[in-house]
Amino acid sequence: MNGLMGGSESADIVDVEGFTPQRDNEKFSRFDMVGAGYFSTVGIPIMVGREIGVQDTASAPHVCVINEAFAKLFFAGRNPIGSHVTEKFGDKKNVMEVVGVSRNVRDHNLRSDVPPRFYVATDQGMDGPSPWAIFEVRTSDDEQRMVGAVRKAIFGVNQDLPIEDVRSLRESLDRTNAQPHMIANLCVIFGTVALLLAAMGLYGVLFYNVARRTNEIGIRMALGAGRGRVVRLILREVGVMMLIGLALGMVLTGVATRFIASRLYGLSPLDPLTIFSAAGILCFVAVISSCFPALRAATVNPTKALRYE
């Protein structure tokens, strides 16, 4: 009823046979109304039992398929097959027998944890058969050609049936992720600006530090310090600052992991590749920013530097 990544959700109060809720969040569950062959069509594995089939008509005993999260919360190790789940809304009830357990899937949201969910046969809803439907079509053929074939099949049943929208799963994903994509792009822009500002700030601090220590550098060179040694002196100071900055960054990253994890999908907040890449970029910028002040220090004329105030 809601469709894969359709942007809508449904939930109702549930009464699960053999389960006594202890908290308010244990009284509700998400649900979807699906047709025969839905799970095999979209590729959701059935772990135990069977999926909803053509035999689950309006006149047949009402059944449902639950996901692993539902089974874990409401059955806690008990075999759910054959047990009954009662869906409630106001004075209406829908008593269903559990006939299957499906694998947890992110079919509505990519970032949050998979919530408990049960799937009801389209013709066995609390208010009877649904007056509208979303068709999920799996094809290896050209999408546009398949759209035409599906339209023809629908109009072959009833030419007055309205078709409101046709889109691919990729387009649905793009719509669902439109806001996260925008936020990610803004983060890239602001991060780049912050990186440039940090590089300019580091360059300014080092340049000022070299200018302030011109007299000291002149004395070192007059006593025999070569240009290479002066460059290493400046870069060593940059290295100390980088190590301190990286240590602070690692600590702050560890503190912020819980918030970061809620904004990511398919990536750990402590992903080594990401962390080392970010640290490498920052170190590279710091080294580049320090090269010019270091080279300026190496070209100091010792005679003029000794008279520098």
PDB file of C-alpha atoms in Angstrom:
ATOM      1  CA  MET A   1       0.000   0.000   0.000  1.00  0.00           C
ATOM      2  CA  ASN A   2       2.819   2.405   0.832  1.00  0.00           C
ATOM      3  CA  GLY A   3       5.228   1.129  -1.809  1.00  0.00           C
ATOM      4  CA  LEU A   4       8.997   0.775  -1.697  1.00  0.00           C
ATOM      5  CA  MET A   5      10.532   4.076  -0.624  1.00  0.00           C
ATOM      6  CA  GLY A   6       7.134   5.672  -1.219  1.00  0.00           C
ATOM      7  CA  GLY A   7       7.609   8.308   1.463  1.00  0.00           C
ATOM      8  CA  SER A   8       4.554   7.220   3.497  1.00  0.00           C
ATOM      9  CA  GLU A   9       4.103   4.964   6.531  1.00  0.00           C
ATOM     10  CA  SER A  10       1.229   3.200   8.311  1.00  0.00           C
ATOM     11  CA  ALA A  11       1.027   1.957  11.901  1.00  0.00           C
ATOM     12  CA  ASP A  12      -1.644   0.520  14.198  1.00  0.00           C
ATOM     13  CA  ILE A  13      -2.091  -0.857  17.697  1.00  0.00           C
ATOM     14  CA  VAL A  14      -1.417  -4.602  17.801  1.00  0.00           C
ATOM     15  CA  ASP A  15      -2.340  -7.305  20.285  1.00  0.00           C
ATOM     16  CA  VAL A  16       0.035 -10.247  19.897  1.00  0.00           C
ATOM     17  CA  GLU A  17      -0.953 -13.654  21.200  1.00  0.00           C
ATOM     18  CA  GLY A  18       1.193 -14.612  24.203  1.00  0.00           C
ATOM     19  CA  PHE A  19       2.781 -11.153  24.587  1.00  0.00           C
ATOM     20  CA  THR A  20       2.121  -8.575  27.311  1.00  0.00           C
ATOM     21  CA  PRO A  21       3.421  -5.069  26.504  1.00  0.00           C
ATOM     22  CA  GLN A  22       5.503  -3.389  29.182  1.00  0.00           C
ATOM     23  CA  ARG A  23       6.022  -0.035  27.460  1.00  0.00           C
ATOM     24  CA  ASP A  24       3.907   2.153  25.183  1.00  0.00           C
ATOM     25  CA  ASN A  25       6.155   1.536  22.167  1.00  0.00           C
ATOM     26  CA  GLU A  26       5.407  -2.191  22.488  1.00  0.00           C
ATOM     27  CA  LYS A  27       1.733  -1.605  21.661  1.00  0.00           C
ATOM     28  CA  PHE A  28       2.287  -0.446  18.081  1.00  0.00           C
ATOM     29  CA  SER A  29       3.740  -1.775  14.861  1.00  0.00           C
ATOM     30  CA  ARG A  30       4.249  -0.507  11.318  1.00  0.00           C
ATOM     31  CA  PHE A  31       2.371  -2.390   8.609  1.00  0.00           C
ATOM     32  CA  ASP A  32       1.952  -2.667   4.851  1.00  0.00           C
ATOM     33  CA  MET A  33      -0.746  -4.171   2.662  1.00  0.00           C
ATOM     34  CA  VAL A  34       0.835  -6.312  -0.062  1.00  0.00           C
ATOM     35  CA  GLY A  35      -0.356  -8.540  -2.854  1.00  0.00           C
ATOM     36  CA  ALA A  36       0.453 -12.112  -3.843  1.00  0.00           C
ATOM     37  CA  GLY A  37       4.113 -12.664  -4.693  1.00  0.00           C
ATOM     38  CA  TYR A  38       5.209  -9.311  -3.240  1.00  0.00           C
ATOM     39  CA  PHE A  39       8.215 -10.687  -1.361  1.00  0.00           C
ATOM     40  CA  SER A  40       9.582 -12.733  -4.252  1.00  0.00           C
ATOM     41  CA  THR A  41       9.023  -9.817  -6.639  1.00  0.00           C
ATOM     42  CA  VAL A  42      10.934  -7.216  -4.636  1.00  0.00           C
ATOM     43  CA  GLY A  43      13.528  -9.716  -3.376  1.00  0.00           C
ATOM     44  CA  ILE A  44      12.707  -9.920   0.345  1.00  0.00           C
ATOM     45  CA  PRO A  45      13.662 -13.411   1.611  1.00  0.00           C
ATOM     46  CA  ILE A  46      11.170 -15.381   3.689  1.00  0.00           C
ATOM     47  CA  MET A  47      13.101 -16.856   6.615  1.00  0.00           C
ATOM     48  CA  VAL A  48      10.344 -19.077   8.022  1.00  0.00           C
ATOM     49  CA  GLY A  49       6.966 -20.115   6.639  1.00  0.00           C
ATOM     50  CA  ARG A  50       5.530 -18.692   3.429  1.00  0.00           C
ATOM     51  CA  GLU A  51       4.753 -15.402   1.773  1.00  0.00           C
ATOM     52  CA  ILE A  52       1.305 -14.015   0.985  1.00  0.00           C
ATOM     53  CA  GLY A  53      -0.133 -15.789  -2.043  1.00  0.00           C
ATOM     54  CA  VAL A  54      -3.085 -15.849  -4.424  1.00  0.00           C
ATOM     55  CA  GLN A  55      -5.012 -18.054  -1.967  1.00  0.00           C
ATOM     56  CA  ASP A  56      -5.171 -15.207   0.576  1.00  0.00           C
ATOM     57  CA  THR A  57      -8.412 -13.701  -0.715  1.00  0.00           C
ATOM     58  CA  ALA A  58     -11.031 -11.629   1.090  1.00  0.00           C
ATOM     59  CA  SER A  59     -13.046 -14.764   1.933  1.00  0.00           C
ATOM     60  CA  ALA A  60     -10.028 -16.779   3.145  1.00  0.00           C
ATOM     61  CA  PRO A  61      -8.748 -16.792   6.756  1.00  0.00           C
ATOM     62  CA  HIS A  62      -6.825 -13.574   7.388  1.00  0.00           C
ATOM     63  CA  VAL A  63      -3.045 -13.983   7.481  1.00  0.00           C
ATOM     64  CA  CYS A  64       0.039 -11.827   7.816  1.00  0.00           C
ATOM     65  CA  VAL A  65       3.787 -12.015   7.395  1.00  0.00           C
ATOM     66  CA  ILE A  66       5.969 -10.392  10.068  1.00  0.00           C
ATOM     67  CA  ASN A  67       9.564  -9.192   9.795  1.00  0.00           C
ATOM     68  CA  GLU A  68      12.449 -10.286  12.019  1.00  0.00           C
ATOM     69  CA  ALA A  69      12.185  -7.143  14.168  1.00  0.00           C
ATOM     70  CA  PHE A  70       8.512  -7.921  14.886  1.00  0.00           C
ATOM     71  CA  ALA A  71       9.350 -11.540  15.747  1.00  0.00           C
ATOM     72  CA  LYS A  72      12.199 -10.480  18.036  1.00  0.00           C
ATOM     73  CA  LEU A  73      10.119  -7.925  19.946  1.00  0.00           C
ATOM     74  CA  PHE A  74       6.788  -9.729  20.272  1.00  0.00           C
ATOM     75  CA  PHE A  75       7.782 -13.410  20.246  1.00  0.00           C
ATOM     76  CA  ALA A  76      11.257 -13.307  21.875  1.00  0.00           C
ATOM     77  CA  GLY A  77      12.456 -16.701  20.661  1.00  0.00           C
ATOM     78  CA  ARG A  78       9.015 -18.345  20.391  1.00  0.00           C
ATOM     79  CA  ASN A  79       7.938 -19.785  17.061  1.00  0.00           C
ATOM     80  CA  PRO A  80       5.533 -17.181  15.627  1.00  0.00           C
ATOM     81  CA  ILE A  81       4.074 -19.404  12.884  1.00  0.00           C
ATOM     82  CA  GLY A  82       0.443 -20.157  13.660  1.00  0.00           C
ATOM     83  CA  SER A  83       0.164 -17.463  16.337  1.00  0.00           C
ATOM     84  CA  HIS A  84      -2.358 -14.657  15.989  1.00  0.00           C
ATOM     85  CA  VAL A  85      -1.871 -10.903  15.711  1.00  0.00           C
ATOM     86  CA  THR A  86      -4.837  -8.577  16.212  1.00  0.00           C
ATOM     87  CA  GLU A  87      -4.650  -5.218  14.483  1.00  0.00           C
ATOM     88  CA  LYS A  88      -6.770  -2.522  16.171  1.00  0.00           C
ATOM     89  CA  PHE A  89      -7.989   0.890  15.092  1.00  0.00           C
ATOM     90  CA  GLY A  90     -10.778   2.450  17.117  1.00  0.00           C
ATOM     91  CA  ASP A  91     -13.559  -0.103  17.425  1.00  0.00           C
ATOM     92  CA  LYS A  92     -12.352  -2.132  14.448  1.00  0.00           C
ATOM     93  CA  LYS A  93     -10.210  -5.258  14.689  1.00  0.00           C
ATOM     94  CA  ASN A  94      -8.445  -7.537  12.242  1.00  0.00           C
ATOM     95  CA  VAL A  95      -7.338 -10.925  13.590  1.00  0.00           C
ATOM     96  CA  MET A  96      -4.598 -12.517  11.473  1.00  0.00           C
ATOM     97  CA  GLU A  97      -2.605 -15.712  11.641  1.00  0.00           C
ATOM     98  CA  VAL A  98       1.167 -15.423  11.203  1.00  0.00           C
ATOM     99  CA  VAL A  99       2.184 -17.552   8.205  1.00  0.00           C
ATOM    100  CA  GLY A 100       5.719 -16.274   7.571  1.00  0.00           C
ATOM    101  CA  VAL A 101       8.696 -14.305   8.844  1.00  0.00           C
ATOM    102  CA  SER A 102      10.576 -12.092   6.384  1.00  0.00           C
ATOM    103  CA  ARG A 103      14.078 -10.718   6.659  1.00  0.00           C
ATOM    104  CA  ASN A 104      14.503  -7.172   7.955  1.00  0.00           C
ATOM    105  CA  VAL A 105      14.769  -4.758   5.030  1.00  0.00           C
ATOM    106  CA  ARG A 106      15.054  -1.007   4.672  1.00  0.00           C
ATOM    107  CA  ASP A 107      12.064  -0.561   2.408  1.00  0.00           C
ATOM    108  CA  HIS A 108      10.944   2.824   3.750  1.00  0.00           C
ATOM    109  CA  ASN A 109      13.926   4.557   5.320  1.00  0.00           C
ATOM    110  CA  LEU A 110      17.654   4.035   4.794  1.00  0.00           C
ATOM    111  CA  ARG A 111      19.059   5.517   7.989  1.00  0.00           C
ATOM    112  CA  SER A 112      17.001   4.512  11.023  1.00  0.00           C
ATOM    113  CA  ASP A 113      16.823   1.032  12.544  1.00  0.00           C
ATOM    114  CA  VAL A 114      14.360  -1.386  10.927  1.00  0.00           C
ATOM    115  CA  PRO A 115      11.148  -1.204  13.009  1.00  0.00           C
ATOM    116  CA  PRO A 116       8.754  -4.087  13.725  1.00  0.00           C
ATOM    117  CA  ARG A 117       6.433  -4.518  10.721  1.00  0.00           C
ATOM    118  CA  PHE A 118       3.691  -6.881   9.606  1.00  0.00           C
ATOM    119  CA  TYR A 119       2.401  -7.365   6.080  1.00  0.00           C
ATOM    120  CA  VAL A 120      -1.301  -7.898   5.402  1.00  0.00           C
ATOM    121  CA  ALA A 121      -2.823  -9.358   2.239  1.00  0.00           C
ATOM    122  CA  THR A 122      -4.324  -6.594   0.084  1.00  0.00           C
ATOM    123  CA  ASP A 123      -7.802  -8.148   0.140  1.00  0.00           C
ATOM    124  CA  GLN A 124      -7.743  -8.767   3.905  1.00  0.00           C
ATOM    125  CA  GLY A 125      -7.380  -5.256   5.282  1.00  0.00           C
ATOM    126  CA  MET A 126      -9.350  -4.045   8.269  1.00  0.00           C
ATOM    127  CA  ASP A 127     -11.706  -2.159   5.936  1.00  0.00           C
ATOM    128  CA  GLY A 128     -11.727  -4.843   3.254  1.00  0.00           C
ATOM    129  CA  PRO A 129      -9.870  -4.714  -0.064  1.00  0.00           C
ATOM    130  CA  SER A 130      -7.861  -1.550  -0.622  1.00  0.00           C
ATOM    131  CA  PRO A 131      -9.487   0.914  -3.098  1.00  0.00           C
ATOM    132  CA  TRP A 132      -6.079   1.767  -4.549  1.00  0.00           C
ATOM    133  CA  ALA A 133      -2.752   0.048  -5.025  1.00  0.00           C
ATOM    134  CA  ILE A 134       0.890   0.499  -5.910  1.00  0.00           C
ATOM    135  CA  PHE A 135       2.188  -2.076  -8.388  1.00  0.00           C
ATOM    136  CA  GLU A 136       5.821  -3.146  -8.004  1.00  0.00           C
ATOM    137  CA  VAL A 137       7.058  -4.531 -11.330  1.00  0.00           C
ATOM    138  CA  ARG A 138      10.382  -6.356 -11.569  1.00  0.00           C
ATOM    139  CA  THR A 139      11.898  -6.346 -15.046  1.00  0.00           C
ATOM    140  CA  SER A 140      15.180  -6.754 -16.889  1.00  0.00           C
ATOM    141  CA  ASP A 141      13.712  -5.109 -19.977  1.00  0.00           C
ATOM    142  CA  ASP A 142      13.796  -1.420 -20.888  1.00  0.00           C
ATOM    143  CA  GLU A 143      11.881   0.563 -18.259  1.00  0.00           C
ATOM    144  CA  GLN A 144       9.949   2.754 -20.699  1.00  0.00           C
ATOM    145  CA  ARG A 145       8.832  -0.219 -22.773  1.00  0.00           C
ATOM    146  CA  MET A 146       7.691  -1.994 -19.616  1.00  0.00           C
ATOM    147  CA  VAL A 147       5.700   1.078 -18.502  1.00  0.00           C
ATOM    148  CA  GLY A 148       3.758   0.930 -21.762  1.00  0.00           C
ATOM    149  CA  ALA A 149       3.055  -2.789 -21.306  1.00  0.00           C
ATOM    150  CA  VAL A 150       1.846  -2.265 -17.728  1.00  0.00           C
ATOM    151  CA  ARG A 151      -0.448   0.587 -18.767  1.00  0.00           C
ATOM    152  CA  LYS A 152      -1.896  -1.589 -21.535  1.00  0.00           C
ATOM    153  CA  ALA A 153      -2.517  -4.440 -19.075  1.00  0.00           C
ATOM    154  CA  ILE A 154      -4.270  -2.148 -16.583  1.00  0.00           C
ATOM    155  CA  PHE A 155      -6.466  -0.523 -19.207  1.00  0.00           C
ATOM    156  CA  GLY A 156      -7.256  -3.998 -20.516  1.00  0.00           C
ATOM    157  CA  VAL A 157      -9.003  -4.638 -17.190  1.00  0.00           C
ATOM    158  CA  ASN A 158     -10.641  -1.226 -16.844  1.00  0.00           C
ATOM    159  CA  GLN A 159      -9.995   1.789 -19.065  1.00  0.00           C
ATOM    160  CA  ASP A 160     -11.359   4.126 -16.363  1.00  0.00           C
ATOM    161  CA  LEU A 161      -8.690   3.224 -13.808  1.00  0.00           C
ATOM    162  CA  PRO A 162      -6.494   6.298 -13.169  1.00  0.00           C
ATOM    163  CA  ILE A 163      -2.713   5.883 -13.117  1.00  0.00           C
ATOM    164  CA  GLU A 164      -1.403   8.681 -10.923  1.00  0.00           C
ATOM    165  CA  ASP A 165       2.344   8.175 -11.113  1.00  0.00           C
ATOM    166  CA  VAL A 166       4.944   5.892 -12.678  1.00  0.00           C
ATOM    167  CA  ARG A 167       8.536   5.886 -11.495  1.00  0.00           C
ATOM    168  CA  SER A 168      11.466   3.564 -11.036  1.00  0.00           C
ATOM    169  CA  LEU A 169      12.845   2.475  -7.675  1.00  0.00           C
ATOM    170  CA  ARG A 170      15.893   4.651  -8.343  1.00  0.00           C
ATOM    171  CA  GLU A 171      13.645   7.692  -8.748  1.00  0.00           C
ATOM    172  CA  SER A 172      11.841   6.817  -5.511  1.00  0.00           C
ATOM    173  CA  LEU A 173      15.201   6.552  -3.749  1.00  0.00           C
ATOM    174  CA  ASP A 174      16.243   9.917  -5.161  1.00  0.00           C
ATOM    175  CA  ARG A 175      13.052  11.507  -3.819  1.00  0.00           C
ATOM    176  CA  THR A 176      13.524   9.887  -0.425  1.00  0.00           C
ATOM    177  CA  ASN A 177      17.153  11.026  -0.274  1.00  0.00           C
ATOM    178  CA  ALA A 178      16.645  14.497  -1.750  1.00  0.00           C
ATOM    179  CA  GLN A 179      17.045  16.275   1.594  1.00  0.00           C
ATOM    180  CA  PRO A 180      20.051  14.177   2.763  1.00  0.00           C
ATOM    181  CA  HIS A 181      21.721  14.780  -0.630  1.00  0.00           C
ATOM    182  CA  MET A 182      21.175  18.527  -0.288  1.00  0.00           C
ATOM    183  CA  ILE A 183      22.581  18.495   3.255  1.00  0.00           C
ATOM    184  CA  ALA A 184      25.571  16.420   2.090  1.00  0.00           C
ATOM    185  CA  ASN A 185      26.296  18.856  -0.744  1.00  0.00           C
ATOM    186  CA  LEU A 186      26.078  21.804   1.653  1.00  0.00           C
ATOM    187  CA  CYS A 187      28.428  20.010   4.048  1.00  0.00           C
ATOM    188  CA  VAL A 188      30.918  19.516   1.209  1.00  0.00           C
ATOM    189  CA  ILE A 189      30.744  23.220   0.312  1.00  0.00           C
ATOM    190  CA  PHE A 190      31.066  24.436   3.905  1.00  0.00           C
ATOM    191  CA  GLY A 191      33.761  21.844   4.610  1.00  0.00           C
ATOM    192  CA  THR A 192      35.790  23.036   1.624  1.00  0.00           C
ATOM    193  CA  VAL A 193      35.429  26.654   2.735  1.00  0.00           C
ATOM    194  CA  ALA A 194      36.459  25.688   6.281  1.00  0.00           C
ATOM    195  CA  LEU A 195      39.469  23.797   4.919  1.00  0.00           C
ATOM    196  CA  LEU A 196      40.568  26.826   2.874  1.00  0.00           C
ATOM    197  CA  LEU A 197      40.121  29.139   5.855  1.00  0.00           C
ATOM    198  CA  ALA A 198      42.122  26.751   8.045  1.00  0.00           C
ATOM    199  CA  ALA A 199      44.907  26.654   5.432  1.00  0.00           C
ATOM    200  CA  MET A 200      44.963  30.447   5.225  1.00  0.00           C
ATOM    201  CA  GLY A 201      44.971  30.736   8.998  1.00  0.00           C
ATOM    202  CA  LEU A 202      47.827  28.232   9.337  1.00  0.00           C
ATOM    203  CA  TYR A 203      49.781  30.031   6.626  1.00  0.00           C
ATOM    204  CA  GLY A 204      49.266  33.372   8.367  1.00  0.00           C
ATOM    205  CA  VAL A 205      50.297  32.047  11.779  1.00  0.00           C
ATOM    206  CA  LEU A 206      53.433  30.374  10.435  1.00  0.00           C
ATOM    207  CA  PHE A 207      54.388  33.380   8.311  1.00  0.00           C
ATOM    208  CA  TYR A 208      54.033  35.651  11.344  1.00  0.00           C
ATOM    209  CA  ASN A 209      56.011  33.184  13.463  1.00  0.00           C
ATOM    210  CA  VAL A 210      58.862  33.143  10.914  1.00  0.00           C
ATOM    211  CA  ALA A 211      58.885  36.935  10.733  1.00  0.00           C
ATOM    212  CA  ARG A 212      58.937  37.173  14.541  1.00  0.00           C
ATOM    213  CA  ARG A 213      61.839  34.728  14.772  1.00  0.00           C
ATOM    214  CA  THR A 214      63.895  36.229  11.951  1.00  0.00           C
ATOM    215  CA  ASN A 215      66.616  37.308  14.388  1.00  0.00           C
ATOM    216  CA  GLU A 216      66.749  33.827  15.964  1.00  0.00           C
ATOM    217  CA  ILE A 217      66.909  32.168  12.557  1.00  0.00           C
ATOM    218  CA  GLY A 218      69.733  34.521  11.532  1.00  0.00           C
ATOM    219  CA  ILE A 219      71.734  33.580  14.622  1.00  0.00           C
ATOM    220  CA  ARG A 220      71.222  29.864  13.950  1.00  0.00           C
ATOM    221  CA  MET A 221      72.380  30.272  10.349  1.00  0.00           C
ATOM    222  CA  ALA A 222      75.339  32.411  11.412  1.00  0.00           C
ATOM    223  CA  LEU A 223      76.387  29.628  13.783  1.00  0.00           C
ATOM    224  CA  GLY A 224      76.337  27.110  10.959  1.00  0.00           C
ATOM    225  CA  ALA A 225      72.744  25.915  10.679  1.00  0.00           C
ATOM    226  CA  GLY A 226      72.057  25.061   7.058  1.00  0.00           C
ATOM    227  CA  ARG A 227      68.883  25.884   5.163  1.00  0.00           C
ATOM    228  CA  GLY A 228      67.683  22.303   5.407  1.00  0.00           C
ATOM    229  CA  ARG A 229      67.920  22.402   9.161  1.00  0.00           C
ATOM    230  CA  VAL A 230      65.926  25.665   9.294  1.00  0.00           C
ATOM    231  CA  VAL A 231      63.212  24.157   7.068  1.00  0.00           C
ATOM    232  CA  ARG A 232      63.049  21.068   9.312  1.00  0.00           C
ATOM    233  CA  LEU A 233      62.742  23.350  12.354  1.00  0.00           C
ATOM    234  CA  ILE A 234      59.651  25.044  10.925  1.00  0.00           C
ATOM    235  CA  LEU A 235      58.112  21.796   9.657  1.00  0.00           C
ATOM    236  CA  ARG A 236      58.700  20.131  13.015  1.00  0.00           C
ATOM    237  CA  GLU A 237      56.576  22.784  14.681  1.00  0.00           C
ATOM    238  CA  VAL A 238      53.865  22.198  12.090  1.00  0.00           C
ATOM    239  CA  GLY A 239      54.062  18.456  12.778  1.00  0.00           C
ATOM    240  CA  VAL A 240      53.494  19.018  16.504  1.00  0.00           C
ATOM    241  CA  MET A 241      50.443  21.177  15.748  1.00  0.00           C
ATOM    242  CA  MET A 242      49.111  18.541  13.342  1.00  0.00           C
ATOM    243  CA  LEU A 243      49.458  15.756  15.915  1.00  0.00           C
ATOM    244  CA  ILE A 244      47.645  17.805  18.552  1.00  0.00           C
ATOM    245  CA  GLY A 245      44.890  18.675  16.070  1.00  0.00           C
ATOM    246  CA  LEU A 246      44.491  15.066  14.935  1.00  0.00           C
ATOM    247  CA  ALA A 247      44.301  13.817  18.531  1.00  0.00           C
ATOM    248  CA  LEU A 248      41.604  16.364  19.377  1.00  0.00           C
ATOM    249  CA  GLY A 249      39.764  15.493  16.171  1.00  0.00           C
ATOM    250  CA  MET A 250      39.768  11.770  17.006  1.00  0.00           C
ATOM    251  CA  VAL A 251      38.394  12.470  20.488  1.00  0.00           C
ATOM    252  CA  LEU A 252      35.618  14.711  19.136  1.00  0.00           C
ATOM    253  CA  THR A 253      34.784  12.134  16.438  1.00  0.00           C
ATOM    254  CA  GLY A 254      34.422   9.456  19.103  1.00  0.00           C
ATOM    255  CA  VAL A 255      32.116  11.712  21.149  1.00  0.00           C
ATOM    256  CA  ALA A 256      29.959  12.520  18.107  1.00  0.00           C
ATOM    257  CA  THR A 257      29.666   8.939  16.767  1.00  0.00           C
ATOM    258  CA  ARG A 258      26.084   8.448  17.994  1.00  0.00           C
ATOM    259  CA  PHE A 259      24.864  11.560  16.171  1.00  0.00           C
ATOM    260  CA  ILE A 260      26.970  10.791  13.096  1.00  0.00           C
ATOM    261  CA  ALA A 261      25.663   7.210  12.912  1.00  0.00           C
ATOM    262  CA  SER A 262      22.050   8.426  12.655  1.00  0.00           C
ATOM    263  CA  ARG A 263      22.930  10.429   9.532  1.00  0.00           C
ATOM    264  CA  LEU A 264      24.741   7.655   7.663  1.00  0.00           C
ATOM    265  CA  TYR A 265      23.691   4.628   5.654  1.00  0.00           C
ATOM    266  CA  GLY A 266      26.029   1.795   4.727  1.00  0.00           C
ATOM    267  CA  LEU A 267      28.990   3.504   6.402  1.00  0.00           C
ATOM    268  CA  SER A 268      30.311   3.280   9.940  1.00  0.00           C
ATOM    269  CA  PRO A 269      31.014   6.593  11.737  1.00  0.00           C
ATOM    270  CA  LEU A 270      34.420   5.096  12.603  1.00  0.00           C
ATOM    271  CA  ASP A 271      35.127   3.893   9.062  1.00  0.00           C
ATOM    272  CA  PRO A 272      38.961   3.690   8.869  1.00  0.00           C
ATOM    273  CA  LEU A 273      39.177   4.672   5.196  1.00  0.00           C
ATOM    274  CA  THR A 274      37.085   7.807   5.734  1.00  0.00           C
ATOM    275  CA  ILE A 275      38.943   8.862   8.884  1.00  0.00           C
ATOM    276  CA  PHE A 276      42.410   8.291   7.437  1.00  0.00           C
ATOM    277  CA  SER A 277      41.436  10.023   4.181  1.00  0.00           C
ATOM    278  CA  ALA A 278      40.202  13.083   6.071  1.00  0.00           C
ATOM    279  CA  ALA A 279      43.311  13.117   8.253  1.00  0.00           C
ATOM    280  CA  GLY A 280      45.514  12.749   5.157  1.00  0.00           C
ATOM    281  CA  ILE A 281      43.831  15.685   3.412  1.00  0.00           C
ATOM    282  CA  LEU A 282      44.239  17.887   6.496  1.00  0.00           C
ATOM    283  CA  CYS A 283      47.907  16.908   6.855  1.00  0.00           C
ATOM    284  CA  PHE A 284      48.526  17.591   3.166  1.00  0.00           C
ATOM    285  CA  VAL A 285      46.943  21.050   3.436  1.00  0.00           C
ATOM    286  CA  ALA A 286      48.963  21.784   6.577  1.00  0.00           C
ATOM    287  CA  VAL A 287      52.249  20.773   4.898  1.00  0.00           C
ATOM    288  CA  ILE A 288      51.492  22.822   1.769  1.00  0.00           C
ATOM    289  CA  SER A 289      50.523  25.819   3.909  1.00  0.00           C
ATOM    290  CA  SER A 290      53.768  25.569   5.867  1.00  0.00           C
ATOM    291  CA  CYS A 291      56.063  25.204   2.830  1.00  0.00           C
ATOM    292  CA  PHE A 292      56.125  28.892   1.897  1.00  0.00           C
ATOM    293  CA  PRO A 293      56.940  30.175   5.412  1.00  0.00           C
ATOM    294  CA  ALA A 294      59.578  27.421   5.763  1.00  0.00           C
ATOM    295  CA  LEU A 295      61.200  28.366   2.442  1.00  0.00           C
ATOM    296  CA  ARG A 296      61.139  32.034   3.446  1.00  0.00           C
ATOM    297  CA  ALA A 297      62.933  31.146   6.665  1.00  0.00           C
ATOM    298  CA  ALA A 298      65.554  29.197   4.685  1.00  0.00           C
ATOM    299  CA  THR A 299      66.307  32.216   2.473  1.00  0.00           C
ATOM    300  CA  VAL A 300      66.921  34.605   5.357  1.00  0.00           C
ATOM    301  CA  ASN A 301      70.172  36.531   4.981  1.00  0.00           C
ATOM    302  CA  PRO A 302      72.060  35.977   8.271  1.00  0.00           C
ATOM    303  CA  THR A 303      73.711  39.427   8.166  1.00  0.00           C
ATOM    304  CA  LYS A 304      70.387  41.242   7.720  1.00  0.00           C
ATOM    305  CA  ALA A 305      68.641  38.934  10.164  1.00  0.00           C
ATOM    306  CA  LEU A 306      71.073  39.791  12.967  1.00  0.00           C
ATOM    307  CA  ARG A 307      70.092  43.469  12.580  1.00  0.00           C
ATOM    308  CA  TYR A 308      66.362  42.631  12.339  1.00  0.00           C
ATOM    309  CA  GLU A 309      64.183  43.902  15.145  1.00  0.00           C
TER     310      GLU A 309
END
